Each structure stands twice: as C-alpha cells, then as structure tokens.
Coordinates of C-alpha atoms in Angstrom, one line a residue:
M274 CA 13.7 -22.6 -190.5
K275 CA 17.0 -21.3 -189.3
P276 CA 17.7 -18.9 -192.2
A277 CA 14.2 -17.6 -192.1
F278 CA 14.4 -17.0 -188.3
L279 CA 17.7 -15.1 -188.6
T280 CA 16.3 -13.0 -191.5
L281 CA 13.3 -12.1 -189.2
I282 CA 15.5 -11.0 -186.4
L283 CA 17.6 -8.8 -188.8
L284 CA 14.4 -7.2 -190.1
I285 CA 13.3 -6.4 -186.6
F286 CA 16.6 -4.6 -185.8
L287 CA 16.4 -2.7 -189.1
I288 CA 12.8 -1.6 -188.5
L289 CA 13.0 -0.7 -184.8
P290 CA 14.8 2.7 -184.1
V291 CA 18.1 2.5 -182.0
T292 CA 17.6 4.3 -178.7
A293 CA 20.2 7.1 -178.3
V294 CA 22.3 7.2 -175.2
D295 CA 21.8 10.4 -173.1
V296 CA 25.1 11.9 -172.0
K297 CA 25.3 14.9 -169.7
V298 CA 28.5 16.9 -170.3
G299 CA 29.7 19.8 -168.1
V300 CA 31.0 22.9 -170.0
Y301 CA 32.9 25.7 -168.3
N302 CA 34.6 28.8 -169.9
N303 CA 38.2 28.1 -170.8
P304 CA 38.5 29.2 -174.4
P305 CA 39.8 28.0 -176.9
L306 CA 39.6 24.5 -175.4
V307 CA 36.0 24.6 -174.1
F308 CA 33.5 27.4 -173.6
Y309 CA 29.9 28.4 -173.9
E310 CA 28.9 31.2 -176.3
N311 CA 25.4 32.4 -177.4
G312 CA 23.8 29.3 -175.9
E313 CA 26.2 26.9 -177.7
A314 CA 29.1 24.8 -176.5
K315 CA 32.3 25.4 -178.5
G316 CA 36.0 24.6 -178.5
L317 CA 38.5 22.0 -179.4
F318 CA 37.1 19.4 -176.9
I319 CA 33.5 20.0 -178.1
D320 CA 34.4 19.4 -181.7
I321 CA 36.0 16.0 -180.8
L322 CA 33.0 15.1 -178.5
E323 CA 30.4 16.0 -181.2
Y324 CA 32.3 13.7 -183.6
V325 CA 32.4 10.8 -181.2
A326 CA 28.7 11.4 -180.2
K327 CA 27.7 11.1 -183.8
K328 CA 29.6 7.9 -184.3
E329 CA 28.3 6.4 -181.0
G330 CA 24.7 7.6 -181.2
W331 CA 24.9 9.7 -178.1
K332 CA 22.5 12.5 -177.3
I333 CA 24.5 15.2 -175.6
E334 CA 23.0 17.5 -173.0
Y335 CA 25.4 20.3 -172.1
V336 CA 25.4 21.6 -168.5
H337 CA 27.0 25.1 -168.3
S338 CA 28.6 26.3 -165.0
T339 CA 31.9 27.2 -163.4
F340 CA 34.8 24.7 -163.1
P341 CA 34.6 24.1 -159.3
V342 CA 30.8 23.5 -159.5
L343 CA 31.1 21.1 -162.5
L344 CA 34.0 19.2 -160.9
D345 CA 31.8 18.7 -157.8
K346 CA 28.9 17.5 -160.0
L347 CA 31.3 15.1 -161.8
Q348 CA 32.5 13.6 -158.6
K349 CA 28.9 13.1 -157.4
G350 CA 27.9 11.5 -160.7
E351 CA 25.4 14.3 -161.5
I352 CA 27.0 14.7 -165.0
D353 CA 28.5 12.0 -167.1
L354 CA 31.5 13.6 -168.8
M355 CA 33.6 16.7 -168.4
P356 CA 36.1 17.9 -171.1
D357 CA 39.4 19.7 -170.5
V358 CA 40.3 18.3 -167.1
A359 CA 44.0 18.3 -166.1
Y360 CA 45.1 14.8 -165.0
S361 CA 46.6 14.4 -161.6
Q362 CA 47.1 11.5 -159.3
E363 CA 44.9 13.1 -156.6
R364 CA 42.0 13.6 -159.1
A365 CA 42.5 10.0 -160.4
E366 CA 41.5 8.8 -156.9
T367 CA 37.9 10.1 -157.3
L368 CA 37.5 10.4 -161.1
S369 CA 38.3 8.3 -164.2
F370 CA 40.4 9.7 -167.1
G371 CA 40.7 8.7 -170.7
N372 CA 44.0 7.2 -171.9
E373 CA 44.3 9.6 -174.8
T374 CA 45.5 13.1 -174.2
V375 CA 43.8 15.8 -176.2
I376 CA 46.4 18.5 -175.7
S377 CA 49.1 19.5 -173.2
N378 CA 49.1 22.8 -171.3
W379 CA 50.8 24.5 -168.4
G380 CA 50.1 27.2 -165.9
V381 CA 51.3 30.9 -166.1
V382 CA 51.2 33.8 -163.8
C383 CA 49.6 37.0 -165.2
G384 CA 50.0 40.4 -163.7
R385 CA 51.6 43.8 -164.2
S386 CA 55.2 44.8 -164.7
G387 CA 57.9 44.1 -162.2
I388 CA 57.4 40.4 -161.7
D389 CA 60.2 38.4 -163.2
S390 CA 60.7 35.3 -161.0
I391 CA 58.8 33.3 -158.4
L392 CA 60.7 35.1 -155.6
D393 CA 58.8 38.3 -156.6
L394 CA 55.6 36.7 -155.5
D395 CA 56.6 37.0 -151.8
G396 CA 54.0 39.1 -150.0
L397 CA 51.6 39.3 -152.9
T398 CA 47.9 38.3 -153.2
I399 CA 47.4 35.6 -155.8
A400 CA 44.0 34.8 -157.4
G401 CA 43.1 31.5 -159.0
V402 CA 40.2 29.2 -159.8
K403 CA 39.1 27.1 -156.8
D404 CA 40.4 23.5 -157.2
D405 CA 42.3 24.4 -160.4
V406 CA 45.4 22.2 -160.8
Y407 CA 47.6 25.1 -161.7
F408 CA 46.5 27.2 -158.8
E409 CA 46.9 24.3 -156.3
N410 CA 50.4 23.5 -157.7
L411 CA 51.5 27.1 -157.4
K412 CA 50.4 27.2 -153.7
E413 CA 52.7 24.2 -153.1
L414 CA 55.5 25.8 -155.1
T415 CA 55.4 29.1 -153.1
R416 CA 55.3 27.1 -149.8
S417 CA 58.4 25.1 -150.9
F418 CA 60.2 28.4 -151.5
G419 CA 59.2 29.7 -148.1
L420 CA 57.2 32.6 -149.6
E421 CA 54.5 34.4 -147.7
C422 CA 51.5 34.8 -150.1
D423 CA 47.8 35.4 -149.7
F424 CA 45.6 33.3 -152.0
V425 CA 42.1 34.2 -153.3
D426 CA 40.0 31.2 -154.4
V427 CA 37.8 32.4 -157.3
V428 CA 34.6 30.3 -157.7
G429 CA 34.4 31.0 -161.4
D430 CA 36.6 30.7 -164.5
Y431 CA 39.9 32.1 -165.7
G432 CA 38.2 35.3 -166.9
D433 CA 37.1 36.0 -163.4
V434 CA 40.6 35.5 -162.2
L435 CA 42.0 38.1 -164.6
E436 CA 39.1 40.4 -163.7
A437 CA 40.1 40.2 -160.1
V438 CA 43.6 41.2 -160.9
K439 CA 42.4 44.1 -163.2
N440 CA 40.2 45.4 -160.3
K441 CA 43.2 45.2 -157.9
K442 CA 41.5 42.5 -155.7
A443 CA 44.7 40.5 -156.3
D444 CA 48.2 41.4 -157.4
V445 CA 48.5 38.4 -159.9
G446 CA 46.4 35.6 -161.3
V447 CA 47.0 32.0 -162.3
V448 CA 45.6 30.8 -165.6
S449 CA 46.4 28.3 -168.3
R450 CA 49.0 29.1 -170.9
L451 CA 46.5 29.0 -173.8
F452 CA 44.0 31.2 -172.0
G453 CA 46.7 33.7 -171.0
E454 CA 48.0 34.0 -174.6
M455 CA 44.5 34.8 -175.8
Y456 CA 43.1 37.1 -173.1
C457 CA 45.8 38.5 -170.8
K458 CA 46.3 41.7 -172.9
K459 CA 42.6 42.3 -173.1
Y460 CA 42.6 42.8 -169.3
G461 CA 45.5 45.2 -169.4
L462 CA 47.9 42.6 -168.0
K463 CA 50.9 40.6 -169.2
M464 CA 52.1 37.1 -168.9
T465 CA 55.1 36.9 -166.6
P466 CA 58.1 34.6 -167.1
I467 CA 56.7 32.4 -164.3
V468 CA 55.5 29.1 -166.0
F469 CA 55.0 25.8 -164.2
S470 CA 53.1 22.6 -163.8
P471 CA 52.9 21.0 -167.4
V472 CA 49.8 18.8 -167.5
E473 CA 47.9 16.5 -169.9
L474 CA 44.3 17.7 -170.6
K475 CA 41.8 14.8 -171.0
F476 CA 38.1 13.8 -170.8
A477 CA 37.0 12.7 -167.3
S478 CA 34.0 10.8 -166.0
P479 CA 32.7 9.6 -162.6
K480 CA 33.8 6.3 -161.4
G481 CA 31.7 3.6 -163.1
K482 CA 31.2 5.3 -166.4
E483 CA 34.5 4.3 -168.0
H484 CA 32.7 2.9 -171.1
L485 CA 32.2 6.5 -172.3
L486 CA 35.9 7.2 -172.0
R487 CA 36.8 4.0 -173.8
A488 CA 34.6 5.0 -176.8
I489 CA 36.3 8.5 -176.8
D490 CA 39.8 6.9 -176.6
F491 CA 39.0 4.6 -179.6
H492 CA 37.9 7.4 -181.9
L493 CA 40.5 9.9 -180.7
A494 CA 43.3 7.5 -181.4
E495 CA 42.0 7.0 -184.9
L496 CA 41.7 10.8 -185.4
K497 CA 45.3 11.4 -184.3
N498 CA 46.6 8.8 -186.8
N499 CA 44.8 10.7 -189.7
S500 CA 46.5 14.0 -190.5
G501 CA 43.4 15.1 -192.4
S502 CA 40.9 14.3 -189.5
I503 CA 38.7 16.7 -187.6
Y504 CA 41.2 16.6 -184.7
Y505 CA 43.9 18.4 -186.7
S506 CA 41.5 20.8 -188.4
S507 CA 40.0 21.7 -185.1
L508 CA 43.5 22.3 -183.6
D509 CA 44.2 24.7 -186.5
K510 CA 40.9 26.4 -186.0
W511 CA 41.0 26.9 -182.2
V512 CA 44.7 26.9 -181.3
G513 CA 46.3 28.1 -184.5
G514 CA 48.5 25.4 -186.0
Y515 CA 49.2 23.7 -182.7
E516 CA 51.3 20.5 -183.2
E517 CA 50.6 17.9 -180.6
E518 CA 53.7 17.5 -178.5
E519 CA 52.6 15.9 -175.3
I520 CA 56.2 15.8 -174.2
P521 CA 58.7 18.4 -175.4
K522 CA 61.6 17.2 -177.6
W523 CA 64.2 18.1 -175.1
V524 CA 62.6 15.7 -172.7
Y525 CA 63.2 12.8 -175.1
I526 CA 66.9 14.0 -175.5
G527 CA 67.2 14.1 -171.7
F528 CA 65.8 10.6 -171.4
S529 CA 68.2 9.4 -174.0
I530 CA 71.2 10.9 -172.2
L531 CA 70.0 9.5 -168.8
A532 CA 69.7 6.1 -170.4
V533 CA 73.4 6.2 -171.4
V534 CA 75.0 7.9 -168.4
S535 CA 76.0 6.0 -165.3
I536 CA 74.6 5.9 -161.8
F537 CA 77.2 8.5 -160.9
A538 CA 75.6 11.0 -163.3
L539 CA 72.2 10.4 -161.8
Y540 CA 73.6 11.0 -158.3
K541 CA 75.3 14.2 -159.6
E542 CA 72.1 15.5 -161.0
Y543 CA 70.3 14.8 -157.7
Y544 CA 73.1 16.5 -155.8
I545 CA 73.0 19.6 -158.0
K546 CA 69.2 19.9 -157.6
K547 CA 69.6 19.5 -153.8
E548 CA 72.3 22.2 -153.8
L549 CA 70.2 24.5 -155.9
K550 CA 67.2 24.1 -153.5
K551 CA 69.5 24.8 -150.6
R552 CA 70.9 27.9 -152.3
E553 CA 67.4 29.1 -153.1
R554 CA 66.3 28.6 -149.5
Q555 CA 69.4 30.6 -148.4
L556 CA 68.6 33.4 -150.8
I557 CA 65.0 33.6 -149.6
R558 CA 66.2 33.7 -145.9
A559 CA 68.7 36.5 -146.7
Y560 CA 66.0 38.4 -148.7
R561 CA 63.5 38.1 -145.8
L562 CA 66.3 39.2 -143.3
L563 CA 67.0 42.3 -145.5
K564 CA 63.4 43.3 -145.4
R565 CA 63.4 43.1 -141.6
I566 CA 66.6 45.1 -141.4
S567 CA 65.1 47.7 -143.6
R568 CA 62.1 47.9 -141.3
I569 CA 64.4 48.3 -138.3
N570 CA 66.4 51.1 -140.1
E571 CA 63.1 52.9 -140.7
L572 CA 62.4 52.6 -137.0
M573 CA 65.8 54.1 -136.3
L574 CA 65.0 57.2 -138.4
K575 CA 61.6 57.7 -136.7
E576 CA 61.9 56.5 -133.2
K577 CA 63.6 58.8 -130.6
D578 CA 62.8 56.7 -127.6
L579 CA 65.5 54.1 -126.8
D580 CA 63.1 51.7 -125.0
T581 CA 60.6 51.7 -127.8
L582 CA 63.3 51.2 -130.5
V583 CA 64.8 48.1 -128.7
R584 CA 61.3 46.6 -128.1
K585 CA 60.2 47.0 -131.7
S586 CA 63.6 45.7 -133.0
V587 CA 63.1 42.5 -131.1
D588 CA 59.5 42.2 -132.5
V589 CA 60.8 42.6 -136.1
L590 CA 63.4 39.9 -135.5
G591 CA 60.8 37.5 -134.2
D592 CA 61.5 34.8 -136.9
Y593 CA 64.6 33.8 -134.9
L594 CA 64.4 31.9 -131.6
N595 CA 65.1 33.5 -128.2
V596 CA 66.0 36.9 -129.6
M597 CA 67.5 39.2 -127.0
V598 CA 68.6 42.8 -127.5
V599 CA 70.3 44.6 -124.6
V600 CA 71.4 48.3 -124.8
F601 CA 73.8 50.1 -122.4
S602 CA 72.7 53.6 -121.9
D603 CA 73.7 56.4 -119.5
D604 CA 70.5 55.8 -117.5
G605 CA 71.2 52.0 -117.1
V606 CA 70.3 48.9 -119.2
V607 CA 67.4 48.6 -121.7
A608 CA 66.7 44.9 -122.4
Y609 CA 64.0 43.1 -124.4
G610 CA 63.5 39.5 -125.6
G611 CA 64.0 36.0 -124.1
G612 CA 65.3 36.2 -120.5
A613 CA 65.5 40.1 -120.6
R614 CA 63.3 40.5 -117.5
T615 CA 66.1 39.2 -115.3
I616 CA 68.6 41.8 -116.6
K617 CA 68.7 45.0 -114.6
S618 CA 72.3 45.9 -115.0
R619 CA 75.4 45.1 -117.2
E620 CA 76.6 42.8 -114.4
D621 CA 73.5 40.6 -114.8
L622 CA 74.8 39.6 -118.3
S623 CA 77.8 37.9 -116.8
K624 CA 75.7 34.8 -116.0
Y625 CA 75.1 34.4 -119.8
L626 CA 78.4 32.9 -120.6
C627 CA 77.8 33.0 -124.4
I628 CA 77.2 36.8 -124.2
K629 CA 80.1 37.3 -121.8
G630 CA 82.5 35.7 -124.2
A631 CA 81.4 38.0 -127.0
L632 CA 81.6 41.1 -124.8
D633 CA 85.0 40.2 -123.5
S634 CA 86.4 39.6 -127.0
M635 CA 84.4 42.4 -128.6
Q636 CA 83.7 40.1 -131.5
M637 CA 80.8 38.1 -132.8
R638 CA 80.6 34.6 -131.3
H639 CA 78.8 31.5 -132.8
Y640 CA 78.1 28.6 -130.5
P641 CA 76.9 25.3 -132.3
P642 CA 74.5 23.2 -130.1
E643 CA 77.3 20.9 -128.9
R644 CA 79.6 23.8 -128.0
H645 CA 77.4 26.1 -126.1
P646 CA 79.0 27.0 -122.7
R647 CA 77.6 24.9 -119.9
N648 CA 75.8 26.5 -117.0
C649 CA 74.6 29.2 -119.4
P650 CA 70.9 30.1 -119.2
H651 CA 70.7 29.9 -122.9
V652 CA 71.5 26.2 -122.8
D653 CA 68.0 25.6 -121.2
A654 CA 66.3 28.1 -123.5
G655 CA 68.0 27.2 -126.8
G656 CA 71.0 25.0 -126.1
R657 CA 70.0 22.6 -128.9
F658 CA 70.1 25.4 -131.4
H659 CA 72.8 27.5 -133.0
S660 CA 73.5 30.6 -130.9
Y661 CA 74.9 33.9 -132.3
V662 CA 76.0 36.9 -130.2
F663 CA 76.7 40.2 -131.8
P664 CA 78.3 43.0 -129.8
M665 CA 77.0 46.5 -130.7
M666 CA 80.1 48.6 -131.3
Y667 CA 80.3 52.3 -132.1
E668 CA 83.6 54.2 -132.1
G669 CA 85.3 51.3 -130.3
K670 CA 82.8 51.3 -127.5
I671 CA 80.3 48.6 -126.7
R672 CA 76.8 50.1 -126.7
G673 CA 74.9 46.8 -126.3
V674 CA 74.6 43.2 -127.4
M675 CA 72.2 41.2 -129.7
A676 CA 71.8 37.5 -129.1
I677 CA 69.7 35.1 -131.3
Q678 CA 69.2 31.3 -131.6
S679 CA 68.4 29.6 -134.9
K680 CA 67.4 26.0 -135.7
S681 CA 69.8 25.9 -138.6
R682 CA 73.3 27.3 -139.1
L683 CA 73.2 30.9 -140.5
T684 CA 74.9 31.5 -143.8
G685 CA 77.9 33.9 -144.1
R686 CA 75.6 36.4 -145.8
E687 CA 73.1 36.3 -142.9
V688 CA 75.9 36.7 -140.3
R689 CA 77.3 39.8 -142.1
L690 CA 73.9 41.3 -142.4
L691 CA 73.2 40.8 -138.7
E692 CA 76.7 42.2 -137.8
T693 CA 75.8 45.3 -139.9
L694 CA 72.5 45.6 -138.1
A695 CA 74.2 45.4 -134.7
E696 CA 76.5 48.3 -135.7
D697 CA 73.5 50.3 -137.0
I698 CA 71.6 49.8 -133.7
A699 CA 74.7 50.9 -131.8
F700 CA 74.9 54.1 -133.9
A701 CA 71.2 54.7 -133.3
V702 CA 71.7 54.4 -129.6
H703 CA 74.6 56.9 -129.8
S704 CA 72.4 59.3 -131.8
I705 CA 69.5 59.0 -129.4
E706 CA 71.8 59.8 -126.5
V707 CA 73.3 62.7 -128.3
E708 CA 69.8 64.0 -128.9
R709 CA 69.0 63.5 -125.3
E710 CA 72.2 65.5 -124.3
K711 CA 71.2 68.2 -126.7
D712 CA 67.8 68.5 -125.1
L713 CA 69.4 68.8 -121.7
V714 CA 71.7 71.5 -123.0
L715 CA 68.8 73.4 -124.5
K716 CA 66.8 73.2 -121.3
Q717 CA 69.8 74.5 -119.3
L718 CA 70.5 77.2 -121.8
D719 CA 66.9 78.4 -121.7
K720 CA 67.0 78.4 -117.9
N721 CA 70.2 80.4 -118.0
I722 CA 68.7 83.0 -120.4
R723 CA 65.7 83.5 -118.2
H724 CA 68.0 83.9 -115.2
M725 CA 70.1 86.5 -117.1
M726 CA 67.0 88.4 -118.0
T727 CA 65.9 88.4 -114.4
L728 CA 69.3 89.6 -113.2
V729 CA 69.4 92.4 -115.7
D730 CA 66.0 93.7 -114.5
R731 CA 67.1 93.4 -110.9
I732 CA 70.3 95.4 -111.6
R733 CA 68.6 98.1 -113.7
N734 CA 65.9 98.9 -111.3
P735 CA 68.1 99.6 -108.2
L736 CA 70.5 101.6 -110.4
T737 CA 67.7 103.8 -111.6
A738 CA 66.6 104.4 -108.0
I739 CA 70.2 105.2 -106.9
R740 CA 70.6 107.7 -109.7
G741 CA 67.4 109.5 -108.9
F742 CA 68.2 109.6 -105.1
S743 CA 71.7 110.9 -105.6
E744 CA 70.6 113.6 -108.0
M745 CA 68.0 114.9 -105.5
F746 CA 69.9 114.6 -102.2
C747 CA 73.6 114.2 -102.9
Q748 CA 74.4 116.8 -105.5
N749 CA 77.9 117.1 -104.4
V750 CA 78.7 113.5 -105.3
F751 CA 76.1 113.0 -108.0
E752 CA 78.6 113.2 -110.9
K753 CA 80.9 110.5 -109.3
V754 CA 77.9 108.3 -108.6
D755 CA 76.6 108.7 -112.1
V756 CA 79.9 107.7 -113.6
Q757 CA 79.9 104.5 -111.6
I758 CA 76.3 103.8 -112.5
E759 CA 77.2 104.2 -116.2
R760 CA 80.1 101.7 -115.8
I761 CA 77.7 99.2 -114.2
L762 CA 75.1 99.8 -117.0
D763 CA 77.9 99.1 -119.6
I764 CA 78.4 95.7 -117.9
V765 CA 74.6 95.2 -118.0
R766 CA 74.4 96.0 -121.7
K767 CA 77.2 93.5 -122.4
V768 CA 75.2 90.9 -120.4
E769 CA 72.2 91.8 -122.6
E770 CA 74.3 91.2 -125.7
S771 CA 75.4 87.8 -124.4
W772 CA 71.7 87.1 -123.7
E773 CA 70.8 87.9 -127.3
E774 CA 73.7 85.7 -128.6
S775 CA 72.4 82.9 -126.3
E776 CA 68.9 83.2 -127.8
N777 CA 70.3 82.9 -131.3
L778 CA 72.4 79.9 -130.3
K779 CA 69.3 78.2 -128.8
E780 CA 67.3 78.7 -132.0
R781 CA 70.2 77.3 -134.1
L782 CA 70.4 74.2 -131.8
K783 CA 66.6 73.7 -132.2
K784 CA 66.9 73.7 -136.0
T785 CA 69.6 70.9 -135.9
R786 CA 67.3 68.5 -134.0

C-alpha cells in the first residue's frame, strides 16, 4: 500500500499546475541599471531579476514611478521588491537588503565649467533626487565643510536633476557615476572632479519579505561564480565590460598595510586626518572672510556717507560676535555694533580697557578669554571668547578702531586680513573727509564768485554815473576824473579775470570728485 500511495501523491503533484508567486517590483529610471522604455522594464537588475523569476516560478508585475514614490511604497509594503537601491544603515532600519551586491557605484556632481573642488559649491544651488543616498550624503558633506548651499529636492529621477541644471533652476546636480557617464554630455553639462559616497547597490524588500531576497542571493551567488553566466553577459551589455570590484584594489592594499603597522601608525593617520579637517575649516573661514572684505571694499567705492559705511561694514562682519566699529571724524564719533550706543565721544572708549590698550599702543591686541582685562564691559558681553582689537591707522594717525569677539582663536591669515581691512576702512574715512572738505571748498568758492560778480556790478554802475555827471557838469575836471575812472575800471577788469579763473578752477574741482 505504501508504494502505491506515494505514487498517487507524486502523480497528483505532476498533474496539478504549480501556482506562480505574484511579485510586485518597483522600477524607476536610472539607466543602465534599471529603467522603463516603451512599456518594458530593462537594465542590469531587470536581467538578473527575470532570470531568478524564471527559476523560482515568480510572476513579475512591474510598477513604474519615480524613485521617491517607489521607496515610500516599498516601506509601506505596497510593492514587494525594488532593484538598484543603495545600501545604508539608515535605510536598513526600515527595509531589508540582500546579502549579494549587484554592482558598486558612487555619486558625482555634474554642472558647467569652473567647478573643481567641493569648496566651489559654496553659495550654489544644488539639485538632487529626493531621498537619494548620494544627494543626502552631499548635504552632510557640505555642512561639514561649513559651506552655504541651497538644495532643490527633485521628485523625479536623475534625468530630471540634469534637466533642472540645464534650465538653470540649479547650478549643479547630483547623480550616480554610471548615469553621469552616459547622459551628462547630452544635457550640455560635464562631470566635475567631485566624487563621493561609494555605495553597494542591491535588491531591497519590505520587512517580512526576506524570502524573496534569499532566493535572489542564492541565484546571484551562483551567477557570479560562473564567468559565462547571464550576470557577466548583462554587465557587458549594459555597463560595457564592467568588472565587478565591490572594493577597489587600493583598499585591500591599505588594509594589508594597516594590519602590519603598529598602533602608532593608526594614531598618526587619525592625527593627520584631524589636522587636514582643521586646515580645511581654516581655509573655508579665510575664504568666507575674504568674500566679506570684498563686499566692504565695494561699499567703500560706492558709499560717500561715513555713518552708512560704518553701519553696513558692521552688518557684513556679522558672523563674528559683538562686532564694534568706531570711527573718529572731524564732526565727532561714529560708532556701530555691540555697546556702540553708549559711545558718544572718544573719551567714552576709555572704559573699554581692551580697546584702550590697542589705541595706546597703536597695535592690534588679542585677548584670550582668561586674559581679558577685568572691569571691561566686553568681559560681560564676550569675556569667555577671544577678543581682537584693530586700530584703524592712516598716515600714522588713528582714524578709528574695530573690535570683534570669536568663539575660536583666529588664524594668522584671518588676523592679517582683518588688519588690512582696518587699514582700508581708515583710508576710506580719510577719503570721505577729503571729499567733504572739497565740497566745503567748492561751496565757499561758488559763494565768493557770486560775491565778486555782485561787487563788479556795484562798482561799474556808480562809475558810469560819475563819468556821465562829470562830462555834463564838470567839464573842467572831466579829463582828470575820466583818467581815475579808467584806472578803477582796469582794477575791475582784473577782478573779472580772477572771477573767470575761479570759475574754471571750480569746474576742474567738480571733475575730480
């Protein structure tokens, strides 16, 4: 009975059809790895998936949308699989990933010419796919460098990112290396030297559907071990002879060296990295300071009002703490910044002992937190910070003072830049006062010219009357009177010549303003 029973069961399984497993797979446009074209899913990941589906008896239903939308559907369990998903620890908290890596990739920045390093991204608008691992990593990278960038989250694919850059909605865009190599030039852009964030690209599923990933891992591992498999033929087809190198060779060499070297070498590497980051931060600070100094220099060329120049200079230097700029002019004191309201004269500065020390010595003074003079108002305002005071000198004369506080000690480069700025402001103060004096001279010259014209008229008119009267009633002395009148008129004519010269001088002075 037993053999007959087993034979019956076997016949039942052979006769009855095996029910196919329905699998919903999200597909977004990221050629050549995965994309949708003419109603058909294509790419390296699709070739592998179709092979596994045939082996496992899966019935694939492709769901085409953008990456952010599909990632959300995957997390909610509305689709079963998603190819070409970069692994990250953050994503692994909400998604499951296969053990086998299909291919490695990294992010690149695409844009126009003139971008050679990550520092060039400062102040630019950067576009990227919403929730894309490369885009999110670049955001963190720019923040770590202290760069000020605007980010545009594109709810679409890499093609939409490059389209945004092409249409000048963004200055640069973040895409994958493979996509950039294929499509960057088609959008009139180029790949910059900025590369970052190497990642492993895998299949992903919602939590609870790891059995699908285990099946893919099983077949993918076999395909990788067979050089003639569809895995390698598909790599040649889509990527062009790509040889799988999940980790570059130099990393293996580096690990071998690290395995041999001592703890001292590890510490040295850490120290060098730390110093490099420190130098990078210093360079960025100096670069940002240079930009602010450039803005102040532009103000010096345009602004002729001393009060406005000082106020705007303080605003530009707002990155520092408790900035104070005080200028000594012929009309009194112009002061802006922290504590400036209490300063009405130069004598009021004497209570600021840190400023007094710099003015007395006519040199820059640096006061670390522990050495700031006691009983100085700046102790309450910023005594726990580094204080720097820069006298504004021009032609050996103090024209004002600039005081700032900083949380960290300024580098020598920053101090020299701020010293130069103080000298530039002093020169600008001198120039504004010279212009003001020139205006006063022009006003007085114009007044004198008008006065001379009036005097000439007042002299000519009486002389004409005297000449006519003497000719009519004093004929016996007319000739003598007429001679004296001519002498007076000669003097008047010389005054008129001086008036014309004064007019010419006034016009020349106006042209030099």
